[in-house]
Amino acid sequence: MTLLAIALPENDRRGVIWIPKRRKPVLVGEVKLRFSKILTEVANEKGWIIKCLEIAPDHVHVLVEYGPSTPINSILKAFKGRSSRYLRQEFPHLLKLPTLWTHAYYYDSTGKVSSVIIE
């Protein structure tokens, strides 16, 4: 009898960064709190795990763990899309910007580095 070892794919973990349009410092106070809740809701719905989240007034850092079949652009689309829609509905002063987020983002693999080291 021959036993086959099947390697199951591990979850990917990526650090992603993105900024508001024109790098405006809009992620403060109630906007920052609501934004954090929105990201958590999206991650929970999609089965992703936010390992680390840092929201500065003019940029966002997220360390997210997700399944290997999920492309990184769909994660950013979900995070940026829902947060833009909800935040602009709930906070009218954000409508002064043509869009809430830039199209750009940066991501990098964390490899096997633990979230403790990244924090």
XYZ file of N, CA and C in Angstrom:
357
model
N 0.850 -1.174 0.000
C 0.000 0.000 0.000
C 0.895 1.236 0.000
N 0.608 2.145 -0.903
C 1.383 3.367 -1.031
C 0.566 4.529 -0.488
N 1.166 5.301 0.382
C 0.502 6.480 0.925
C 1.008 7.718 0.201
N 0.099 8.533 -0.187
C 0.468 9.776 -0.851
C 0.333 10.929 0.122
N 1.327 11.748 0.168
C 1.271 12.945 1.005
C 0.760 14.091 0.146
N -0.328 14.661 0.556
C -0.890 15.789 -0.178
C -0.614 17.051 0.620
N 0.056 17.969 -0.020
C 0.371 19.239 0.642
C -0.803 20.189 0.444
N -1.463 20.506 1.521
C -2.561 21.461 1.444
C -1.995 22.870 1.411
N -2.555 23.716 0.572
C -2.036 25.089 0.500
C -2.303 25.839 1.799
N -1.318 26.581 2.213
C -1.467 27.386 3.418
C -2.096 28.723 3.065
N -2.615 29.379 4.068
C -3.140 30.724 3.852
C -1.994 31.671 3.522
N -2.299 32.639 2.689
C -1.336 33.687 2.393
C -1.501 34.800 3.410
N -0.428 35.501 3.669
C -0.470 36.651 4.574
C 0.263 37.787 3.882
N -0.424 38.899 3.735
C 0.155 40.047 3.061
C -0.058 41.304 3.889
N 0.922 42.165 3.819
C 0.777 43.502 4.369
C 0.372 44.415 3.230
N -0.707 45.160 3.404
C -1.166 46.073 2.359
C -1.241 47.493 2.910
N -0.976 48.445 2.045
C -1.003 49.858 2.421
C -1.749 50.613 1.330
N -2.611 51.532 1.729
C -3.229 52.433 0.759
C -3.514 53.773 1.416
N -3.801 54.778 0.582
C -3.948 56.142 1.086
C -5.234 56.784 0.554
N -5.747 57.766 1.301
C -6.881 58.541 0.776
C -6.433 59.404 -0.398
N -7.387 59.782 -1.216
C -7.112 60.652 -2.357
C -6.396 61.916 -1.876
N -5.376 62.299 -2.594
C -4.554 63.479 -2.284
C -3.898 63.397 -0.901
N -3.841 62.216 -0.366
C -3.250 61.936 0.951
C -3.785 62.878 2.040
N -5.052 63.156 1.955
C -5.711 64.018 2.944
C -5.813 63.280 4.276
N -5.575 63.958 5.385
C -5.655 63.317 6.706
C -7.113 63.223 7.198
N -7.887 62.348 6.582
C -9.319 62.252 6.892
C -9.658 61.099 7.841
N -8.716 60.198 8.103
C -9.002 59.022 8.927
C -8.740 59.315 10.402
N -9.588 60.166 10.963
C -9.453 60.581 12.361
C -10.817 60.504 13.050
N -10.785 60.425 14.369
C -12.006 60.476 15.162
C -13.009 59.391 14.814
N -14.263 59.807 14.623
C -15.346 58.872 14.325
C -15.145 58.162 12.986
N -14.543 58.852 12.025
C -14.279 58.237 10.723
C -13.334 57.049 10.901
N -12.302 57.228 11.701
C -11.333 56.159 11.948
C -11.996 54.965 12.629
N -12.829 55.217 13.624
C -13.513 54.128 14.322
C -14.447 53.365 13.391
N -15.229 54.093 12.601
C -16.163 53.455 11.677
C -15.417 52.676 10.595
N -14.322 53.248 10.110
C -13.506 52.581 9.095
C -12.984 51.240 9.612
N -12.513 51.230 10.844
C -12.020 50.001 11.455
C -13.123 48.945 11.516
N -14.321 49.355 11.889
C -15.447 48.417 11.962
C -15.800 47.867 10.583
N -15.771 48.722 9.579
C -16.093 48.286 8.219
C -15.092 47.234 7.740
N -13.805 47.475 7.963
C -12.787 46.511 7.546
C -12.978 45.171 8.244
N -13.288 45.222 9.528
C -13.521 43.995 10.293
C -14.738 43.246 9.760
N -15.814 43.958 9.447
C -17.014 43.333 8.892
C -16.713 42.641 7.565
N -16.010 43.333 6.683
C -15.675 42.763 5.375
C -14.832 41.508 5.549
N -13.812 41.591 6.386
C -12.924 40.448 6.608
C -13.708 39.256 7.160
N -14.574 39.493 8.123
C -15.365 38.403 8.700
C -16.282 37.755 7.668
N -16.923 38.569 6.850
C -17.812 38.045 5.812
C -17.070 37.184 4.797
N -15.853 37.583 4.461
C -15.083 36.892 3.426
C -14.235 35.747 3.978
N -14.155 35.619 5.291
C -13.336 34.567 5.882
C -11.865 34.915 5.966
N -11.558 36.203 5.895
C -10.185 36.670 6.026
C -9.922 37.023 7.486
N -8.659 37.045 7.858
C -8.284 37.388 9.230
C -7.386 38.619 9.193
N -7.812 39.673 9.872
C -6.962 40.858 10.004
C -6.061 40.618 11.203
N -4.787 40.413 10.927
C -3.808 40.134 11.980
C -3.337 41.410 12.661
N -3.262 42.473 11.898
C -2.779 43.744 12.427
C -3.405 44.863 11.597
N -3.858 45.909 12.266
C -4.473 47.039 11.580
C -3.966 48.321 12.211
N -3.408 49.186 11.371
C -2.961 50.494 11.835
C -3.539 51.544 10.899
N -4.318 52.445 11.492
C -4.953 53.496 10.704
C -4.350 54.826 11.122
N -3.583 55.423 10.226
C -3.029 56.761 10.445
C -3.972 57.756 9.766
N -3.887 59.035 10.083
C -4.783 60.007 9.453
C -4.730 60.007 7.924
N -3.550 59.671 7.352
C -3.423 59.762 5.897
C -2.999 58.470 5.203
N -3.038 57.337 5.897
C -2.763 56.056 5.257
C -3.198 54.898 6.155
N -3.275 53.716 5.552
C -3.749 52.522 6.249
C -2.764 51.382 6.037
N -2.442 50.659 7.107
C -1.636 49.440 7.036
C -2.510 48.294 7.534
N -2.627 47.235 6.746
C -3.389 46.061 7.166
C -2.553 44.823 6.884
N -2.440 43.971 7.886
C -1.837 42.654 7.700
C -3.000 41.680 7.675
N -3.245 41.087 6.520
C -4.422 40.247 6.332
C -4.007 38.837 5.909
N -4.695 37.851 6.477
C -4.466 36.459 6.124
C -5.693 35.960 5.384
N -5.473 35.269 4.271
C -6.576 34.861 3.412
C -6.206 33.581 2.676
N -7.193 32.959 2.071
C -6.984 31.710 1.342
C -6.135 31.890 0.104
N -5.454 30.830 -0.307
C -4.525 30.924 -1.440
C -5.206 31.178 -2.783
N -6.493 30.944 -2.878
C -7.174 31.157 -4.164
C -7.726 32.576 -4.310
N -7.536 33.407 -3.293
C -8.050 34.774 -3.332
C -6.984 35.724 -3.863
N -7.262 36.425 -4.951
C -6.281 37.395 -5.452
C -6.266 38.653 -4.576
N -5.098 39.217 -4.412
C -4.932 40.385 -3.538
C -5.776 41.570 -4.005
N -5.955 41.717 -5.313
C -6.735 42.854 -5.789
C -8.203 42.761 -5.370
N -8.728 41.554 -5.209
C -10.117 41.431 -4.769
C -10.264 41.795 -3.290
N -9.220 41.585 -2.516
C -9.237 41.979 -1.108
C -9.270 43.502 -0.999
N -8.391 44.145 -1.767
C -8.363 45.610 -1.741
C -9.650 46.198 -2.289
N -10.193 45.590 -3.324
C -11.454 46.068 -3.898
C -12.572 45.994 -2.856
N -12.626 44.913 -2.109
C -13.653 44.761 -1.075
C -13.467 45.775 0.054
N -12.241 45.904 0.552
C -11.964 46.848 1.642
C -12.222 48.294 1.209
N -11.629 48.682 0.089
C -11.731 50.068 -0.358
C -13.131 50.408 -0.858
N -13.754 49.472 -1.560
C -15.074 49.732 -2.120
C -16.136 49.957 -1.057
N -16.248 49.011 -0.125
C -17.282 49.157 0.892
C -16.990 50.319 1.826
N -15.737 50.491 2.216
C -15.431 51.582 3.140
C -15.688 52.938 2.486
N -15.365 53.078 1.216
C -15.621 54.340 0.527
C -17.114 54.647 0.498
N -17.887 53.667 0.115
C -19.341 53.869 0.015
C -19.953 54.235 1.362
N -19.655 53.447 2.383
C -20.254 53.678 3.703
C -19.764 54.973 4.341
N -18.461 55.210 4.298
C -17.927 56.410 4.948
C -18.442 57.684 4.283
N -18.534 57.688 2.972
C -19.013 58.884 2.268
C -20.511 59.095 2.496
N -21.265 58.024 2.737
C -22.683 58.165 3.069
C -22.856 58.705 4.489
N -22.027 58.243 5.394
C -22.177 58.571 6.811
C -21.476 59.864 7.223
N -20.466 60.272 6.469
C -19.700 61.470 6.800
C -19.648 62.384 5.568
N -20.619 63.293 5.434
C -20.726 64.124 4.218
C -19.490 64.954 3.890
N -18.671 65.304 4.892
C -17.477 66.097 4.581
C -16.496 65.334 3.686
N -16.608 64.003 3.635
C -15.736 63.214 2.764
C -16.138 63.330 1.293
N -17.315 63.863 1.042
C -17.762 64.052 -0.341
C -17.012 65.181 -1.037
N -16.241 65.961 -0.275
C -15.431 67.031 -0.882
C -14.314 66.450 -1.759
N -13.881 65.234 -1.432
C -12.876 64.565 -2.254
C -13.568 63.928 -3.457
N -12.918 63.926 -4.622
C -13.545 63.304 -5.795
C -13.796 61.805 -5.590
N -12.883 61.134 -4.907
C -13.047 59.748 -4.466
C -12.372 59.665 -3.109
N -12.738 58.667 -2.320
C -12.105 58.564 -1.002
C -10.685 58.011 -1.109
N -10.502 56.991 -1.953
C -9.202 56.326 -2.049
C -8.558 56.558 -3.409
N -7.239 56.500 -3.428
C -6.535 56.471 -4.708
C -6.704 55.075 -5.308
N -6.392 54.923 -6.571
C -6.460 53.594 -7.193
C -5.294 52.717 -6.742
N -4.226 53.348 -6.312
C -2.991 52.636 -6.001
C -3.038 51.971 -4.625
N -2.219 50.950 -4.490
C -1.977 50.315 -3.202
C -0.637 49.607 -3.290
N -0.095 49.276 -2.129
C 1.164 48.552 -2.065
C 0.924 47.304 -1.237
N 1.499 46.195 -1.650
C 1.418 44.995 -0.826
C 2.740 44.254 -0.883
N 2.983 43.478 0.148
C 4.181 42.666 0.205
C 3.884 41.441 1.035
N 4.541 40.361 0.715
C 4.388 39.124 1.460
C 5.154 39.237 2.774
N 4.585 38.680 3.802
C 5.290 38.660 5.077
C 6.010 37.362 5.285
N 5.813 36.399 4.376
C 6.448 35.104 4.532
C 6.007 34.434 5.816
N 6.920 33.914 6.555
C 6.613 33.239 7.803
C 6.883 34.124 9.021
N 7.009 35.418 8.776
C 7.251 36.354 9.872
C 5.976 36.477 10.704
N 6.110 36.441 12.000
C 4.925 36.520 12.856
C 4.414 37.966 12.933
N 3.146 38.100 13.281
C 2.562 39.434 13.393
C 3.170 40.205 14.555
N 3.724 39.533 15.536
C 4.373 40.208 16.671
C 5.579 41.001 16.188
N 6.347 40.415 15.291
C 7.529 41.098 14.765
C 7.103 42.302 13.928
N 6.049 42.152 13.153
C 5.581 43.240 12.297
C 5.058 44.400 13.116
N 4.345 44.088 14.198
C 3.816 45.148 15.052
C 4.946 45.912 15.675
